[in-house]
Amino acid sequence: MAARLNILILGGTSEASTVARLMEGDDRFAPLLSLAGRTKAPVLPKIAHRVGGFGGIAGLTAYLADAKIDVLVDATHPFAAQMSRHAVSAARQAGIALLAVRRPPWQAREGDRWHLVGDLTAAAAALGERPRRVFLTIGRNDLTSFPAPPQHWYLIRSVDPPPQEVRPPSGDILTARGPFREADERRLLENKRIDVLVTKNSGAAATRAKLDAARALSLPVIMVERPVLPAAEFEVADAAEAFTWLCERAASHC
Ligand code: NAP
């Protein structure tokens, strides 16, 4: 029997979980899922996993060698720029293949009222002086980088509740995990009398419905654009393409 392909998946996204699930019980692969440890109770596939940082590029390079990894799969979130940069450098230094799952960004459609900004500080500034009711869906970890102007009211949605010290002075917390449906998102925007939505352009299908609901209600959206990432050796757009690529790689692995 041919040797198994040792695969380290950098995760924290639905794509990473899906690729991992596709490999469950498949003896062509020996996959290991890596999580940063930001989510308290992650939904885990039935493959081996590890939690926590590697200690920068040097730490990841050493880990890849020690664990005899053949392929590094970067399936992190499009805003996890540091991890993606480390993956490119470490894979190169370790001399192994890097496959990046780079999901396409959301594109504005007719009727959308998007205001594009470069980062979270610019997003906060774009809210303006007049008090508004803001739906903030940037994740709880990024609240530290969002200098929430105090005159606004915020509805913050995140998987785990944000710590007290990073919450804006006025607002509500909603803990929820996607996928979300457009009708529910629309009801939420109406019930909470939201004036404006702030989000990062993650491109995720599971969280796209809020944009459709905002368009239907003609609400403005402050859209944080993605960080620029270095090109990976191999790139695919989704989990299915990643699995196909890995199957081809396994076939040529001996
Ligand atoms: P980041 O800023 O790019 O990474 C910061 C550090 O966290 C990395 O240098 C690394 O530490 C560690 N790290 C990140 N992802 C890791 C992984 N999958 N396994 C092990 N260590 C990891 O990342 P982030 O934006 O804080 O995101 C952290 C995690 O949350 C990622 O796995 C990402 O996929 C997920 N996530 C992020 C967002 C977002 O909006 N940023 C949204 C949803 C999910 P060392 O340098 O010590 O190796």
PDB file of C-alpha atoms and ligand atoms in Angstrom:
ATOM      1  CA  MET A   1       0.000   0.000   0.000  1.00  0.00           C
ATOM      2  CA  ALA A   2       1.251   3.530  -0.827  1.00  0.00           C
ATOM      3  CA  ALA A   3       2.294   5.750   2.094  1.00  0.00           C
ATOM      4  CA  ARG A   4      -0.368   8.079   3.413  1.00  0.00           C
ATOM      5  CA  LEU A   5      -0.157  11.771   2.649  1.00  0.00           C
ATOM      6  CA  ASN A   6       0.487  13.699   5.882  1.00  0.00           C
ATOM      7  CA  ILE A   7      -1.619  16.846   5.744  1.00  0.00           C
ATOM      8  CA  LEU A   8      -1.735  19.769   8.158  1.00  0.00           C
ATOM      9  CA  ILE A   9      -4.880  21.875   7.736  1.00  0.00           C
ATOM     10  CA  LEU A  10      -4.786  25.388   9.172  1.00  0.00           C
ATOM     11  CA  GLY A  11      -8.428  25.848  10.067  1.00  0.00           C
ATOM     12  CA  GLY A  12     -11.006  27.973  11.806  1.00  0.00           C
ATOM     13  CA  THR A  13     -13.366  28.049   8.817  1.00  0.00           C
ATOM     14  CA  SER A  14     -16.156  25.929   7.357  1.00  0.00           C
ATOM     15  CA  GLU A  15     -13.863  25.093   4.410  1.00  0.00           C
ATOM     16  CA  ALA A  16     -11.266  23.583   6.754  1.00  0.00           C
ATOM     17  CA  SER A  17     -13.922  21.499   8.525  1.00  0.00           C
ATOM     18  CA  THR A  18     -15.374  20.343   5.200  1.00  0.00           C
ATOM     19  CA  VAL A  19     -11.990  19.278   3.782  1.00  0.00           C
ATOM     20  CA  ALA A  20     -11.287  17.455   7.044  1.00  0.00           C
ATOM     21  CA  ARG A  21     -14.663  15.677   6.906  1.00  0.00           C
ATOM     22  CA  LEU A  22     -14.055  14.622   3.288  1.00  0.00           C
ATOM     23  CA  MET A  23     -10.860  12.897   4.452  1.00  0.00           C
ATOM     24  CA  GLU A  24     -12.443  11.125   7.449  1.00  0.00           C
ATOM     25  CA  GLY A  25     -11.761   7.369   7.220  1.00  0.00           C
ATOM     26  CA  ASP A  26      -9.938   7.701   3.867  1.00  0.00           C
ATOM     27  CA  ASP A  27      -6.678   5.763   4.189  1.00  0.00           C
ATOM     28  CA  ARG A  28      -4.930   7.780   1.487  1.00  0.00           C
ATOM     29  CA  PHE A  29      -4.667  10.632   3.988  1.00  0.00           C
ATOM     30  CA  ALA A  30      -3.345  11.257   7.499  1.00  0.00           C
ATOM     31  CA  PRO A  31      -4.918  14.675   8.194  1.00  0.00           C
ATOM     32  CA  LEU A  32      -4.393  16.909  11.233  1.00  0.00           C
ATOM     33  CA  LEU A  33      -6.555  19.984  11.809  1.00  0.00           C
ATOM     34  CA  SER A  34      -4.976  22.981  13.519  1.00  0.00           C
ATOM     35  CA  LEU A  35      -7.041  25.606  15.336  1.00  0.00           C
ATOM     36  CA  ALA A  36      -5.862  28.851  16.893  1.00  0.00           C
ATOM     37  CA  GLY A  37      -8.107  28.297  19.925  1.00  0.00           C
ATOM     38  CA  ARG A  38     -10.207  31.470  19.618  1.00  0.00           C
ATOM     39  CA  THR A  39     -13.615  29.689  19.708  1.00  0.00           C
ATOM     40  CA  LYS A  40     -14.594  28.147  23.069  1.00  0.00           C
ATOM     41  CA  ALA A  41     -16.496  25.122  21.727  1.00  0.00           C
ATOM     42  CA  PRO A  42     -15.502  24.552  18.075  1.00  0.00           C
ATOM     43  CA  VAL A  43     -17.466  22.023  16.020  1.00  0.00           C
ATOM     44  CA  LEU A  44     -14.800  19.415  15.279  1.00  0.00           C
ATOM     45  CA  PRO A  45     -14.604  16.778  12.514  1.00  0.00           C
ATOM     46  CA  LYS A  46     -13.598  13.221  13.446  1.00  0.00           C
ATOM     47  CA  ILE A  47      -9.925  13.628  12.603  1.00  0.00           C
ATOM     48  CA  ALA A  48      -6.923  14.422  14.775  1.00  0.00           C
ATOM     49  CA  HIS A  49      -6.650  18.041  15.844  1.00  0.00           C
ATOM     50  CA  ARG A  50      -4.333  20.356  17.755  1.00  0.00           C
ATOM     51  CA  VAL A  51      -4.987  23.779  19.275  1.00  0.00           C
ATOM     52  CA  GLY A  52      -2.770  26.881  19.639  1.00  0.00           C
ATOM     53  CA  GLY A  53      -0.136  28.879  17.778  1.00  0.00           C
ATOM     54  CA  PHE A  54       3.112  27.374  16.477  1.00  0.00           C
ATOM     55  CA  GLY A  55       5.381  30.227  17.549  1.00  0.00           C
ATOM     56  CA  GLY A  56       5.729  32.240  14.343  1.00  0.00           C
ATOM     57  CA  ILE A  57       7.308  31.181  11.045  1.00  0.00           C
ATOM     58  CA  ALA A  58      10.219  29.395  12.722  1.00  0.00           C
ATOM     59  CA  GLY A  59       7.870  27.424  14.967  1.00  0.00           C
ATOM     60  CA  LEU A  60       5.641  26.385  12.092  1.00  0.00           C
ATOM     61  CA  THR A  61       8.650  25.415   9.926  1.00  0.00           C
ATOM     62  CA  ALA A  62       9.983  23.207  12.724  1.00  0.00           C
ATOM     63  CA  TYR A  63       6.527  21.695  13.308  1.00  0.00           C
ATOM     64  CA  LEU A  64       6.176  20.783   9.615  1.00  0.00           C
ATOM     65  CA  ALA A  65       9.528  18.959   9.715  1.00  0.00           C
ATOM     66  CA  ASP A  66       8.921  17.203  13.060  1.00  0.00           C
ATOM     67  CA  ALA A  67       5.462  15.957  12.028  1.00  0.00           C
ATOM     68  CA  LYS A  68       6.760  14.975   8.556  1.00  0.00           C
ATOM     69  CA  ILE A  69       3.996  16.967   6.875  1.00  0.00           C
ATOM     70  CA  ASP A  70       3.803  16.472   3.084  1.00  0.00           C
ATOM     71  CA  VAL A  71       1.201  19.151   2.314  1.00  0.00           C
ATOM     72  CA  LEU A  72       0.198  22.263   4.248  1.00  0.00           C
ATOM     73  CA  VAL A  73      -3.377  23.390   3.585  1.00  0.00           C
ATOM     74  CA  ASP A  74      -4.085  27.007   4.502  1.00  0.00           C
ATOM     75  CA  ALA A  75      -7.845  27.087   4.985  1.00  0.00           C
ATOM     76  CA  THR A  76      -7.863  29.992   7.434  1.00  0.00           C
ATOM     77  CA  HIS A  77     -10.255  32.931   7.277  1.00  0.00           C
ATOM     78  CA  PRO A  78      -9.465  35.585   4.625  1.00  0.00           C
ATOM     79  CA  PHE A  79      -8.760  38.086   7.448  1.00  0.00           C
ATOM     80  CA  ALA A  80      -6.326  35.738   9.237  1.00  0.00           C
ATOM     81  CA  ALA A  81      -3.545  37.422   7.240  1.00  0.00           C
ATOM     82  CA  GLN A  82      -0.686  36.743   9.624  1.00  0.00           C
ATOM     83  CA  MET A  83      -1.274  32.994   9.642  1.00  0.00           C
ATOM     84  CA  SER A  84      -1.524  32.921   5.822  1.00  0.00           C
ATOM     85  CA  ARG A  85       1.734  34.860   5.482  1.00  0.00           C
ATOM     86  CA  HIS A  86       3.432  32.486   7.917  1.00  0.00           C
ATOM     87  CA  ALA A  87       2.111  29.500   5.949  1.00  0.00           C
ATOM     88  CA  VAL A  88       3.675  30.774   2.701  1.00  0.00           C
ATOM     89  CA  SER A  89       7.078  31.365   4.327  1.00  0.00           C
ATOM     90  CA  ALA A  90       7.134  28.168   6.407  1.00  0.00           C
ATOM     91  CA  ALA A  91       6.084  25.884   3.550  1.00  0.00           C
ATOM     92  CA  ARG A  92       8.816  27.392   1.385  1.00  0.00           C
ATOM     93  CA  GLN A  93      11.452  26.971   4.104  1.00  0.00           C
ATOM     94  CA  ALA A  94      10.339  23.408   4.838  1.00  0.00           C
ATOM     95  CA  GLY A  95      10.312  22.581   1.111  1.00  0.00           C
ATOM     96  CA  ILE A  96       6.753  21.228   1.088  1.00  0.00           C
ATOM     97  CA  ALA A  97       3.664  22.001  -1.000  1.00  0.00           C
ATOM     98  CA  LEU A  98       1.218  24.692   0.165  1.00  0.00           C
ATOM     99  CA  LEU A  99      -2.397  24.591  -0.949  1.00  0.00           C
ATOM    100  CA  ALA A 100      -4.394  27.722  -0.027  1.00  0.00           C
ATOM    101  CA  VAL A 101      -8.188  27.717   0.007  1.00  0.00           C
ATOM    102  CA  ARG A 102      -8.957  31.307  -0.978  1.00  0.00           C
ATOM    103  CA  ARG A 103     -12.703  31.791  -1.064  1.00  0.00           C
ATOM    104  CA  PRO A 104     -13.867  34.593  -3.403  1.00  0.00           C
ATOM    105  CA  PRO A 105     -15.016  37.853  -1.785  1.00  0.00           C
ATOM    106  CA  TRP A 106     -18.653  38.968  -1.865  1.00  0.00           C
ATOM    107  CA  GLN A 107     -19.458  41.218  -4.830  1.00  0.00           C
ATOM    108  CA  ALA A 108     -21.911  44.118  -4.608  1.00  0.00           C
ATOM    109  CA  ARG A 109     -25.179  43.553  -6.495  1.00  0.00           C
ATOM    110  CA  GLU A 110     -27.639  46.029  -7.957  1.00  0.00           C
ATOM    111  CA  GLY A 111     -29.367  47.859  -5.116  1.00  0.00           C
ATOM    112  CA  ASP A 112     -26.546  47.343  -2.609  1.00  0.00           C
ATOM    113  CA  ARG A 113     -25.416  50.466  -0.734  1.00  0.00           C
ATOM    114  CA  TRP A 114     -21.879  49.430   0.177  1.00  0.00           C
ATOM    115  CA  HIS A 115     -19.303  51.843   1.505  1.00  0.00           C
ATOM    116  CA  LEU A 116     -15.866  50.200   1.133  1.00  0.00           C
ATOM    117  CA  VAL A 117     -13.206  50.837   3.784  1.00  0.00           C
ATOM    118  CA  GLY A 118      -9.676  49.527   4.265  1.00  0.00           C
ATOM    119  CA  ASP A 119      -9.768  48.545   7.935  1.00  0.00           C
ATOM    120  CA  LEU A 120     -11.769  48.583  11.145  1.00  0.00           C
ATOM    121  CA  THR A 121     -10.591  52.053  12.199  1.00  0.00           C
ATOM    122  CA  ALA A 122     -11.888  53.434   8.896  1.00  0.00           C
ATOM    123  CA  ALA A 123     -15.132  51.491   9.405  1.00  0.00           C
ATOM    124  CA  ALA A 124     -15.664  53.158  12.799  1.00  0.00           C
ATOM    125  CA  ALA A 125     -14.933  56.602  11.304  1.00  0.00           C
ATOM    126  CA  ALA A 126     -17.388  55.954   8.447  1.00  0.00           C
ATOM    127  CA  LEU A 127     -20.263  55.703  10.935  1.00  0.00           C
ATOM    128  CA  GLY A 128     -20.121  59.488  11.241  1.00  0.00           C
ATOM    129  CA  GLU A 129     -21.188  61.875  14.009  1.00  0.00           C
ATOM    130  CA  ARG A 130     -24.959  61.400  13.965  1.00  0.00           C
ATOM    131  CA  PRO A 131     -26.063  58.655  16.436  1.00  0.00           C
ATOM    132  CA  ARG A 132     -26.994  55.454  14.590  1.00  0.00           C
ATOM    133  CA  ARG A 133     -28.108  51.928  15.423  1.00  0.00           C
ATOM    134  CA  VAL A 134     -25.316  49.691  14.150  1.00  0.00           C
ATOM    135  CA  PHE A 135     -25.302  45.936  13.438  1.00  0.00           C
ATOM    136  CA  LEU A 136     -21.698  44.898  14.046  1.00  0.00           C
ATOM    137  CA  THR A 137     -20.709  41.479  12.640  1.00  0.00           C
ATOM    138  CA  ILE A 138     -16.914  41.630  12.739  1.00  0.00           C
ATOM    139  CA  GLY A 139     -16.376  38.819  15.288  1.00  0.00           C
ATOM    140  CA  ARG A 140     -15.589  39.304  18.945  1.00  0.00           C
ATOM    141  CA  ASN A 141     -11.794  39.123  18.529  1.00  0.00           C
ATOM    142  CA  ASP A 142     -11.711  42.190  16.307  1.00  0.00           C
ATOM    143  CA  LEU A 143     -13.636  44.398  18.735  1.00  0.00           C
ATOM    144  CA  THR A 144     -10.277  45.380  20.250  1.00  0.00           C
ATOM    145  CA  SER A 145      -9.352  46.992  16.887  1.00  0.00           C
ATOM    146  CA  PHE A 146     -12.724  48.716  16.421  1.00  0.00           C
ATOM    147  CA  PRO A 147     -12.673  52.127  18.136  1.00  0.00           C
ATOM    148  CA  ALA A 148     -16.482  52.186  18.503  1.00  0.00           C
ATOM    149  CA  PRO A 149     -17.626  55.833  18.546  1.00  0.00           C
ATOM    150  CA  PRO A 150     -19.660  56.154  21.778  1.00  0.00           C
ATOM    151  CA  GLN A 151     -22.635  58.062  20.325  1.00  0.00           C
ATOM    152  CA  HIS A 152     -23.894  54.947  18.465  1.00  0.00           C
ATOM    153  CA  TRP A 153     -25.892  51.938  19.679  1.00  0.00           C
ATOM    154  CA  TYR A 154     -24.446  48.533  18.668  1.00  0.00           C
ATOM    155  CA  LEU A 155     -25.949  45.112  18.125  1.00  0.00           C
ATOM    156  CA  ILE A 156     -22.909  42.795  18.283  1.00  0.00           C
ATOM    157  CA  ARG A 157     -23.257  39.281  16.909  1.00  0.00           C
ATOM    158  CA  SER A 158     -20.522  36.712  17.578  1.00  0.00           C
ATOM    159  CA  VAL A 159     -20.160  32.969  18.235  1.00  0.00           C
ATOM    160  CA  ASP A 160     -18.930  33.535  21.810  1.00  0.00           C
ATOM    161  CA  PRO A 161     -19.842  36.625  23.863  1.00  0.00           C
ATOM    162  CA  PRO A 162     -17.168  39.359  23.771  1.00  0.00           C
ATOM    163  CA  PRO A 163     -15.412  40.175  27.047  1.00  0.00           C
ATOM    164  CA  GLN A 164     -16.900  43.130  28.924  1.00  0.00           C
ATOM    165  CA  GLU A 165     -13.851  45.364  28.450  1.00  0.00           C
ATOM    166  CA  VAL A 166     -14.119  45.444  24.628  1.00  0.00           C
ATOM    167  CA  ARG A 167     -17.874  46.120  24.449  1.00  0.00           C
ATOM    168  CA  PRO A 168     -19.037  49.564  23.350  1.00  0.00           C
ATOM    169  CA  PRO A 169     -20.894  51.568  26.029  1.00  0.00           C
ATOM    170  CA  SER A 170     -24.347  51.032  24.551  1.00  0.00           C
ATOM    171  CA  GLY A 171     -25.862  48.004  22.811  1.00  0.00           C
ATOM    172  CA  ASP A 172     -26.924  44.346  22.852  1.00  0.00           C
ATOM    173  CA  ILE A 173     -24.975  41.094  22.454  1.00  0.00           C
ATOM    174  CA  LEU A 174     -26.332  38.301  20.290  1.00  0.00           C
ATOM    175  CA  THR A 175     -24.429  34.994  20.376  1.00  0.00           C
ATOM    176  CA  ALA A 176     -25.136  32.886  17.301  1.00  0.00           C
ATOM    177  CA  ARG A 177     -23.358  30.641  14.815  1.00  0.00           C
ATOM    178  CA  GLY A 178     -24.312  30.674  11.104  1.00  0.00           C
ATOM    179  CA  PRO A 179     -25.651  29.762   8.652  1.00  0.00           C
ATOM    180  CA  PHE A 180     -28.284  32.500   8.763  1.00  0.00           C
ATOM    181  CA  ARG A 181     -31.402  32.846   6.576  1.00  0.00           C
ATOM    182  CA  GLU A 182     -32.402  36.043   4.805  1.00  0.00           C
ATOM    183  CA  ALA A 183     -35.911  36.166   6.318  1.00  0.00           C
ATOM    184  CA  ASP A 184     -34.449  35.879   9.840  1.00  0.00           C
ATOM    185  CA  GLU A 185     -31.800  38.491   9.121  1.00  0.00           C
ATOM    186  CA  ARG A 186     -34.414  40.870   7.794  1.00  0.00           C
ATOM    187  CA  ARG A 187     -36.595  40.363  10.873  1.00  0.00           C
ATOM    188  CA  LEU A 188     -33.582  41.032  13.099  1.00  0.00           C
ATOM    189  CA  LEU A 189     -32.667  44.259  11.266  1.00  0.00           C
ATOM    190  CA  GLU A 190     -36.256  45.470  11.517  1.00  0.00           C
ATOM    191  CA  ASN A 191     -36.847  44.458  15.136  1.00  0.00           C
ATOM    192  CA  LYS A 192     -33.629  46.089  16.305  1.00  0.00           C
ATOM    193  CA  ARG A 193     -34.292  49.167  14.104  1.00  0.00           C
ATOM    194  CA  ILE A 194     -30.817  48.907  12.563  1.00  0.00           C
ATOM    195  CA  ASP A 195     -29.612  51.889  10.455  1.00  0.00           C
ATOM    196  CA  VAL A 196     -26.316  50.482   9.205  1.00  0.00           C
ATOM    197  CA  LEU A 197     -24.420  47.168   9.005  1.00  0.00           C
ATOM    198  CA  VAL A 198     -20.652  46.850   9.535  1.00  0.00           C
ATOM    199  CA  THR A 199     -18.970  43.687   8.263  1.00  0.00           C
ATOM    200  CA  LYS A 200     -15.722  42.320   6.887  1.00  0.00           C
ATOM    201  CA  ASN A 201     -15.780  40.930   3.354  1.00  0.00           C
ATOM    202  CA  SER A 202     -15.359  37.300   4.395  1.00  0.00           C
ATOM    203  CA  GLY A 203     -17.186  35.962   1.330  1.00  0.00           C
ATOM    204  CA  ALA A 204     -18.761  33.159   3.393  1.00  0.00           C
ATOM    205  CA  ALA A 205     -21.989  31.666   2.053  1.00  0.00           C
ATOM    206  CA  ALA A 206     -23.203  31.050   5.628  1.00  0.00           C
ATOM    207  CA  THR A 207     -23.220  34.763   6.496  1.00  0.00           C
ATOM    208  CA  ARG A 208     -24.179  36.302   3.145  1.00  0.00           C
ATOM    209  CA  ALA A 209     -27.911  36.569   4.027  1.00  0.00           C
ATOM    210  CA  LYS A 210     -27.400  39.734   6.086  1.00  0.00           C
ATOM    211  CA  LEU A 211     -26.273  41.507   2.894  1.00  0.00           C
ATOM    212  CA  ASP A 212     -29.377  40.352   1.031  1.00  0.00           C
ATOM    213  CA  ALA A 213     -31.536  41.536   3.924  1.00  0.00           C
ATOM    214  CA  ALA A 214     -29.756  44.914   4.028  1.00  0.00           C
ATOM    215  CA  ARG A 215     -30.318  45.350   0.273  1.00  0.00           C
ATOM    216  CA  ALA A 216     -34.007  44.460   0.616  1.00  0.00           C
ATOM    217  CA  LEU A 217     -34.369  47.136   3.308  1.00  0.00           C
ATOM    218  CA  SER A 218     -32.118  49.590   1.432  1.00  0.00           C
ATOM    219  CA  LEU A 219     -29.757  49.818   4.411  1.00  0.00           C
ATOM    220  CA  PRO A 220     -26.153  51.000   4.008  1.00  0.00           C
ATOM    221  CA  VAL A 221     -23.326  48.516   4.605  1.00  0.00           C
ATOM    222  CA  ILE A 222     -19.835  49.506   5.703  1.00  0.00           C
ATOM    223  CA  MET A 223     -17.728  46.786   4.113  1.00  0.00           C
ATOM    224  CA  VAL A 224     -14.152  46.226   5.308  1.00  0.00           C
ATOM    225  CA  GLU A 225     -12.050  45.074   2.379  1.00  0.00           C
ATOM    226  CA  ARG A 226      -9.688  42.113   2.659  1.00  0.00           C
ATOM    227  CA  PRO A 227      -6.021  42.291   3.541  1.00  0.00           C
ATOM    228  CA  VAL A 228      -3.669  41.505   0.669  1.00  0.00           C
ATOM    229  CA  LEU A 229      -2.126  38.036   0.999  1.00  0.00           C
ATOM    230  CA  PRO A 230       1.008  36.647  -0.660  1.00  0.00           C
ATOM    231  CA  ALA A 231       0.339  34.161  -3.463  1.00  0.00           C
ATOM    232  CA  ALA A 232       0.452  30.524  -2.415  1.00  0.00           C
ATOM    233  CA  GLU A 233       2.068  27.844  -4.587  1.00  0.00           C
ATOM    234  CA  PHE A 234      -1.341  26.290  -5.278  1.00  0.00           C
ATOM    235  CA  GLU A 235      -4.705  27.999  -4.785  1.00  0.00           C
ATOM    236  CA  VAL A 236      -8.301  26.742  -4.960  1.00  0.00           C
ATOM    237  CA  ALA A 237     -11.609  28.457  -4.218  1.00  0.00           C
ATOM    238  CA  ASP A 238     -13.442  25.961  -2.016  1.00  0.00           C
ATOM    239  CA  ALA A 239     -13.338  22.717  -0.049  1.00  0.00           C
ATOM    240  CA  ALA A 240     -14.455  20.493  -2.934  1.00  0.00           C
ATOM    241  CA  GLU A 241     -11.654  21.807  -5.167  1.00  0.00           C
ATOM    242  CA  ALA A 242      -9.194  21.345  -2.319  1.00  0.00           C
ATOM    243  CA  PHE A 243     -10.236  17.707  -1.879  1.00  0.00           C
ATOM    244  CA  THR A 244      -9.902  17.037  -5.620  1.00  0.00           C
ATOM    245  CA  TRP A 245      -6.417  18.558  -5.547  1.00  0.00           C
ATOM    246  CA  LEU A 246      -5.453  16.416  -2.532  1.00  0.00           C
ATOM    247  CA  CYS A 247      -6.753  13.234  -4.209  1.00  0.00           C
ATOM    248  CA  GLU A 248      -4.583  13.952  -7.253  1.00  0.00           C
ATOM    249  CA  ARG A 249      -1.623  14.610  -4.984  1.00  0.00           C
ATOM    250  CA  ALA A 250      -2.226  11.354  -3.097  1.00  0.00           C
ATOM    251  CA  ALA A 251      -2.311   9.449  -6.397  1.00  0.00           C
ATOM    252  CA  SER A 252       1.161  10.719  -7.300  1.00  0.00           C
ATOM    253  CA  HIS A 253       2.535  10.209  -3.747  1.00  0.00           C
ATOM    254  CA  CYS A 254       4.602   7.102  -3.037  1.00  0.00           C
TER     255      CYS A 254
HETATM  256  P1  NAP B   1      -3.991  35.751  12.524  1.00  0.00           P
HETATM  257  O1  NAP B   1      -4.045  37.144  13.055  1.00  0.00           O
HETATM  258  O2  NAP B   1      -3.662  35.575  11.093  1.00  0.00           O
HETATM  259  O3  NAP B   1      -2.961  34.853  13.342  1.00  0.00           O
HETATM  260  C1  NAP B   1      -2.426  35.246  14.596  1.00  0.00           C
HETATM  261  C2  NAP B   1      -1.696  34.049  15.171  1.00  0.00           C
HETATM  262  O4  NAP B   1      -2.628  33.068  15.638  1.00  0.00           O
HETATM  263  C3  NAP B   1      -0.825  33.308  14.160  1.00  0.00           C
HETATM  264  O5  NAP B   1       0.425  33.946  13.966  1.00  0.00           O
HETATM  265  C4  NAP B   1      -0.717  31.951  14.845  1.00  0.00           C
HETATM  266  O6  NAP B   1       0.162  32.004  15.958  1.00  0.00           O
HETATM  267  C5  NAP B   1      -2.103  31.759  15.410  1.00  0.00           C
HETATM  268  N1  NAP B   1      -3.002  31.067  14.494  1.00  0.00           N
HETATM  269  C6  NAP B   1      -3.901  31.579  13.606  1.00  0.00           C
HETATM  270  N2  NAP B   1      -4.573  30.623  12.983  1.00  0.00           N
HETATM  271  C7  NAP B   1      -4.115  29.455  13.472  1.00  0.00           C
HETATM  272  C8  NAP B   1      -4.429  28.084  13.234  1.00  0.00           C
HETATM  273  N3  NAP B   1      -5.394  27.726  12.348  1.00  0.00           N
HETATM  274  N4  NAP B   1      -3.742  27.135  13.927  1.00  0.00           N
HETATM  275  C9  NAP B   1      -2.784  27.486  14.829  1.00  0.00           C
HETATM  276  N5  NAP B   1      -2.439  28.766  15.106  1.00  0.00           N
HETATM  277  C10 NAP B   1      -3.111  29.728  14.440  1.00  0.00           C
HETATM  278  O7  NAP B   1      -5.354  34.989  12.838  1.00  0.00           O
HETATM  279  P2  NAP B   1      -6.747  35.543  13.431  1.00  0.00           P
HETATM  280  O8  NAP B   1      -7.307  36.535  12.488  1.00  0.00           O
HETATM  281  O9  NAP B   1      -6.520  35.901  14.861  1.00  0.00           O
HETATM  282  O10 NAP B   1      -7.620  34.217  13.332  1.00  0.00           O
HETATM  283  C11 NAP B   1      -7.406  33.167  14.252  1.00  0.00           C
HETATM  284  C12 NAP B   1      -8.191  31.955  13.792  1.00  0.00           C
HETATM  285  O11 NAP B   1      -9.578  32.270  13.711  1.00  0.00           O
HETATM  286  C13 NAP B   1      -7.785  31.438  12.418  1.00  0.00           C
HETATM  287  O12 NAP B   1      -7.695  30.036  12.509  1.00  0.00           O
HETATM  288  C14 NAP B   1      -8.911  31.861  11.494  1.00  0.00           C
HETATM  289  O13 NAP B   1      -9.141  30.943  10.448  1.00  0.00           O
HETATM  290  C15 NAP B   1     -10.097  31.934  12.451  1.00  0.00           C
HETATM  291  N6  NAP B   1     -11.058  32.992  12.087  1.00  0.00           N
HETATM  292  C16 NAP B   1     -10.640  34.272  11.934  1.00  0.00           C
HETATM  293  C17 NAP B   1     -11.557  35.249  11.592  1.00  0.00           C
HETATM  294  C18 NAP B   1     -11.118  36.676  11.372  1.00  0.00           C
HETATM  295  O14 NAP B   1     -11.979  37.502  11.039  1.00  0.00           O
HETATM  296  N7  NAP B   1      -9.850  37.007  11.526  1.00  0.00           N
HETATM  297  C19 NAP B   1     -12.903  34.905  11.413  1.00  0.00           C
HETATM  298  C20 NAP B   1     -13.310  33.578  11.575  1.00  0.00           C
HETATM  299  C21 NAP B   1     -12.368  32.623  11.926  1.00  0.00           C
HETATM  300  P3  NAP B   1       1.725  31.612  15.847  1.00  0.00           P
HETATM  301  O15 NAP B   1       2.390  32.768  15.154  1.00  0.00           O
HETATM  302  O16 NAP B   1       2.135  31.427  17.268  1.00  0.00           O
HETATM  303  O17 NAP B   1       1.816  30.342  15.035  1.00  0.00           O
END
